[in-house]
C-alpha positions as YAML, in Angstrom:
chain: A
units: angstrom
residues:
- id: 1
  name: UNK
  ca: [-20.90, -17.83, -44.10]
- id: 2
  name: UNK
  ca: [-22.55, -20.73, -42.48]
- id: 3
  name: UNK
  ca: [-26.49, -21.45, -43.74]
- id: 4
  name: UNK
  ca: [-28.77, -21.55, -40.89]
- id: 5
  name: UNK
  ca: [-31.88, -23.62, -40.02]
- id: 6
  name: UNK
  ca: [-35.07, -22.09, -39.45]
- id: 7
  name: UNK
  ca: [-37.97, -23.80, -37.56]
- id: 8
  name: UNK
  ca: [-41.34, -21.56, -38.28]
- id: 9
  name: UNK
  ca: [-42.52, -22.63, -34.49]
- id: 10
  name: UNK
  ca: [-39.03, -23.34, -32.19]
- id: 11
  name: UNK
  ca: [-37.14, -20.52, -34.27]
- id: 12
  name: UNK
  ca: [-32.86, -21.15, -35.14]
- id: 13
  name: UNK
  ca: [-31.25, -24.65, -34.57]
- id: 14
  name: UNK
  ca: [-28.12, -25.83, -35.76]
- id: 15
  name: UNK
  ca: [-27.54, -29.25, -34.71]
- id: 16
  name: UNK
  ca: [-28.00, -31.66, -37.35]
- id: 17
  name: UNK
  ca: [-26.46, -35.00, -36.06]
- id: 18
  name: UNK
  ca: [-26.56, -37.12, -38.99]
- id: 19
  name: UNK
  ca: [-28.40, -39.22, -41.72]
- id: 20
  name: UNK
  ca: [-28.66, -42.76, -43.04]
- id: 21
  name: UNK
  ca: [-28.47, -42.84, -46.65]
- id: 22
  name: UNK
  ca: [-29.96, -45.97, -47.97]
- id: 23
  name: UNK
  ca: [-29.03, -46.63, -51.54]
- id: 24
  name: UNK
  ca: [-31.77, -49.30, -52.40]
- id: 25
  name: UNK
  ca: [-34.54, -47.84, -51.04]
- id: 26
  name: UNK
  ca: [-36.73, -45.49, -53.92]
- id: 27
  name: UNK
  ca: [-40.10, -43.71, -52.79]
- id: 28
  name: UNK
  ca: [-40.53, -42.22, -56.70]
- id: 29
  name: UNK
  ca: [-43.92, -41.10, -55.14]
- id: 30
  name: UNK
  ca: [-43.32, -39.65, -52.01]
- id: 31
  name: UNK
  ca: [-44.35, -36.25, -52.14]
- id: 32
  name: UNK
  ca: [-41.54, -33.21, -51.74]
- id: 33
  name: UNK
  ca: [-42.49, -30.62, -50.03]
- id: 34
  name: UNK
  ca: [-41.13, -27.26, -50.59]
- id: 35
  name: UNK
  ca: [-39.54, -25.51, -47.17]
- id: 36
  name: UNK
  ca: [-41.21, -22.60, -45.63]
- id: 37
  name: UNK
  ca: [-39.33, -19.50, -46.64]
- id: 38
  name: UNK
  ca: [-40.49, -17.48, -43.37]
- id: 39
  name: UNK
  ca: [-37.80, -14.83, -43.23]
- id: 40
  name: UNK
  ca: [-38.74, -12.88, -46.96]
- id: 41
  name: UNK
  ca: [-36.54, -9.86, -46.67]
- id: 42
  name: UNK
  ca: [-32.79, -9.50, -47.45]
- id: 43
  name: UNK
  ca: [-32.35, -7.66, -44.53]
- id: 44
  name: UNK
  ca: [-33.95, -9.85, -42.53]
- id: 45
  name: UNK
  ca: [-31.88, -13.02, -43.36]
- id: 46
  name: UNK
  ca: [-28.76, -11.31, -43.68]
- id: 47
  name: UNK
  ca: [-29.19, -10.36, -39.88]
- id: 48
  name: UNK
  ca: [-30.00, -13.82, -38.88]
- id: 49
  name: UNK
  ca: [-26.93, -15.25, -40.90]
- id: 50
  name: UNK
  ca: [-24.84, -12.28, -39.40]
- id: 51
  name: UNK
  ca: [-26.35, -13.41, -35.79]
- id: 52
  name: UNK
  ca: [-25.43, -17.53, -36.45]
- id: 53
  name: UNK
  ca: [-22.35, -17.05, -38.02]
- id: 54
  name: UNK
  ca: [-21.01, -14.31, -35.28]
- id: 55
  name: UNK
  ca: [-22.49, -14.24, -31.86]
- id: 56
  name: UNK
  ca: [-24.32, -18.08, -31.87]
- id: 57
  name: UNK
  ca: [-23.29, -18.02, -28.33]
- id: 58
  name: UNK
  ca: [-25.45, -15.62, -27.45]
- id: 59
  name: UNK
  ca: [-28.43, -17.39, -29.06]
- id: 60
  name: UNK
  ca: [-30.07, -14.57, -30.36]
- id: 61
  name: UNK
  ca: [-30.54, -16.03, -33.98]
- id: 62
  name: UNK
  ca: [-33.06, -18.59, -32.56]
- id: 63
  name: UNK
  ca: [-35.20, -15.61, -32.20]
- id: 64
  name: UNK
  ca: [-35.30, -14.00, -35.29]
- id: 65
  name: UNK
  ca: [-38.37, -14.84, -35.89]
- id: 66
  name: UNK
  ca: [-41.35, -14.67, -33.12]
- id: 67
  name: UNK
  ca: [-41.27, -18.45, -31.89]
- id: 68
  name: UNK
  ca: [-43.67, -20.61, -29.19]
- id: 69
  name: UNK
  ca: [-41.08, -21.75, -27.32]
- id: 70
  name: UNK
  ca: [-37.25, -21.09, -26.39]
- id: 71
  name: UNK
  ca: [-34.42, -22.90, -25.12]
- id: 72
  name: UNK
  ca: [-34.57, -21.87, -20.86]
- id: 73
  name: UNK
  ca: [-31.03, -20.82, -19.77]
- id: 74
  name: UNK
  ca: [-30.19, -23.88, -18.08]
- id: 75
  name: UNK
  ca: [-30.14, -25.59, -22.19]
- id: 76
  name: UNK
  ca: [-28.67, -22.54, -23.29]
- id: 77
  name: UNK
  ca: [-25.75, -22.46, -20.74]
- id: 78
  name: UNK
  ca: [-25.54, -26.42, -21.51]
- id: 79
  name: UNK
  ca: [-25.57, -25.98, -24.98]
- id: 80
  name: UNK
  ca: [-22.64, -23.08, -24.83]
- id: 81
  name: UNK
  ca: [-20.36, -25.41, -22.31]
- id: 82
  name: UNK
  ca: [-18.22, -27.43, -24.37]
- id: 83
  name: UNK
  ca: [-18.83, -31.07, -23.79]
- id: 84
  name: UNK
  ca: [-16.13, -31.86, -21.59]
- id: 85
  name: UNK
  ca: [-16.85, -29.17, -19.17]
- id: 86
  name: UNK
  ca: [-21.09, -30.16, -18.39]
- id: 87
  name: UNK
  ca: [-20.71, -32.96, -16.60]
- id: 88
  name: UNK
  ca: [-21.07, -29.92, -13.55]
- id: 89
  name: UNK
  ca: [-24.04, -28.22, -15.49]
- id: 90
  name: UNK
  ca: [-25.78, -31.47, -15.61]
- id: 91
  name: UNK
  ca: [-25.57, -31.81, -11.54]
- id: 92
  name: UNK
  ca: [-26.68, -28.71, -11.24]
- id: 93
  name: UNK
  ca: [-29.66, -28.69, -13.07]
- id: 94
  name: UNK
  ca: [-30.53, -32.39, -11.51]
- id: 95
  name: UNK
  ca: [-30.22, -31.10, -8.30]
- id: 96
  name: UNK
  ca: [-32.31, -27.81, -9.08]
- id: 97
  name: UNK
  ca: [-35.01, -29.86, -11.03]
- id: 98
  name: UNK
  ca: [-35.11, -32.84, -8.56]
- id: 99
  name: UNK
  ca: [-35.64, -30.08, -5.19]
- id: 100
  name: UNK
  ca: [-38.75, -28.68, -7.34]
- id: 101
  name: UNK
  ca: [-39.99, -32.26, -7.82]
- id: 102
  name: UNK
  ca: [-39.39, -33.85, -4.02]
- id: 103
  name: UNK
  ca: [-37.03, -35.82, -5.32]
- id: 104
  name: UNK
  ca: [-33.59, -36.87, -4.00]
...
């Protein structure tokens, strides 16, 4: 199974693009923090692994936990297209969010 990220305020993410690894650059003092365990129960995170690793698609691991603010279903349906397809999606929601704003 596939680990999953867990954001105590914005709930399940996946997408971590990248990092920069610099090889001469030492911070001996910078303090490490320990991560915020905020799913406690075996049950608990077994059902949000079993949610990410099966039915991602349907987003409900990013809500495993109670969280401030969600993904709307215009980034949800983006996020589930796969890339070639959204150039449509993207019109879409341009020409739904532009008509709210008066915009062209």
């Amino acid at each position: 199974m596939m680990g999953l990220c867990l954001h105590p305020k914005y709930g399940g993410w996946f997408a971590i693009r990248g990092c920069i690894v610099l090889k001469d650059l030492h911070c001996p003092d910078l303090p490490r923090l320990d991560p915020i365990d905020i799913l406690t129960a075996p049950v608990d995170q077994m059902k949000a692994l079993e949610l990410f690793n099966f039915h991602w698609r349907d987003s409900r691991f990013r809500d495993v936990v109670s969280v401030e603010e969600r993904y709307s279903k215009d980034q949800q349906l983006y996020f589930n297209t796969p890339p070639g397809q959204r150039k449509h999606i993207l019109a879409d929601i341009r020409k739904k969010y532009s008509a709210q704003l008066g915009s062209p």
